[in-house]
Every structure is written in C-alpha cells, then in structure tokens.
XYZ file of C-alpha atoms in Angstrom:
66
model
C -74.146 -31.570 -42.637
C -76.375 -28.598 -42.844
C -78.803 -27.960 -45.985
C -76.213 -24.726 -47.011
C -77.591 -25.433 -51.159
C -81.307 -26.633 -50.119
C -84.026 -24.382 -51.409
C -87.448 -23.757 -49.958
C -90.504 -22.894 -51.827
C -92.228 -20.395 -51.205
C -89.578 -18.217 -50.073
C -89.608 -17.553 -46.414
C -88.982 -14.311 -44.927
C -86.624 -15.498 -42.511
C -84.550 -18.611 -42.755
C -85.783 -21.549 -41.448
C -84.514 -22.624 -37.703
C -83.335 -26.184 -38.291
C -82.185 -28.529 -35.122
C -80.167 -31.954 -35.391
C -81.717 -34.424 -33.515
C -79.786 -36.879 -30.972
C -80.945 -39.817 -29.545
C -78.232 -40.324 -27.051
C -74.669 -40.339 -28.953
C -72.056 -38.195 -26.978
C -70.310 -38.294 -30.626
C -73.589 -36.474 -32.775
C -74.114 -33.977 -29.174
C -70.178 -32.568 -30.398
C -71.100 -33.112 -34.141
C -73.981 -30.619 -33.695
C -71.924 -28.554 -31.684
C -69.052 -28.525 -34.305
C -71.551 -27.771 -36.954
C -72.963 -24.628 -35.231
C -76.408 -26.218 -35.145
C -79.117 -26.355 -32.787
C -79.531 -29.897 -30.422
C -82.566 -31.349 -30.390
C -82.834 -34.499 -27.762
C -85.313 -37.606 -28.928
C -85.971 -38.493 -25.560
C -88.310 -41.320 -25.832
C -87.650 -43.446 -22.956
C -86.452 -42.322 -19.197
C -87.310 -39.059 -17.519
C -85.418 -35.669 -19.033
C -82.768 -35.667 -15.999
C -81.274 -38.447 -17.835
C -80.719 -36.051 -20.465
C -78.806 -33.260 -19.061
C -75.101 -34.564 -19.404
C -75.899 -34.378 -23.145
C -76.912 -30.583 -22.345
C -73.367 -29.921 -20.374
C -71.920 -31.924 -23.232
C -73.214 -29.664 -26.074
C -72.554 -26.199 -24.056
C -69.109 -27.036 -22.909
C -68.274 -28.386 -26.294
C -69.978 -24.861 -27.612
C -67.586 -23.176 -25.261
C -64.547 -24.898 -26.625
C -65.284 -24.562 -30.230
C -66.246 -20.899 -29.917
C-alpha cells in the first residue's frame, strides 16, 4: 500500500518518487501496477533478459487498468 499519511521531515519540494520492489512474483508485478506505483526489479541472480516478461507484465497490466 502506498505511504498516502507518511510524513517527511524536512519538507521536500517535490514529493518523493517511491518504487515497489519485485523480486520475481507475477502477483506483486500487477499489485504495483494496480496501485499506480513505479516497478522496481531486485534482480540479483540471472542476466536482465530474464526479466523482461515481468516488464510486458507490468505495461500490459498498466494498459488494462488504465
């Protein structure tokens, strides 16, 4: 769930970017997606290609939840 009631001290002059962070759950790709965040991929084993259905996942289900 994003921080919607979190505070940040000292006051920023923008808001803060924030990103959830996957480490390979289909499910938390559409969570992100659903919760109009950005994705963030913990790749820490295997090369990046290995990565991209999770990409196709997170922009088609972008797409589809407008």
């Amino acid at each position: 769930m994003p921080l919607s009631a979190a505070s940040v001290y000292p006051r920023t002059d923008q808001p803060l970017p924030t990103w959830v962070a996957v480490g390979g759950s289909p499910e938390s790709v559409v969570r992100a997606a659903r919760q109009k965040m950005m994705l963030m991929l913990a790749i820490i084993g295997g090369g990046p290609v290995r990565f991209k259905p999770f990409v196709d996942l997170f922009r088609q289900a972008n797409e589809q939840l407008g």
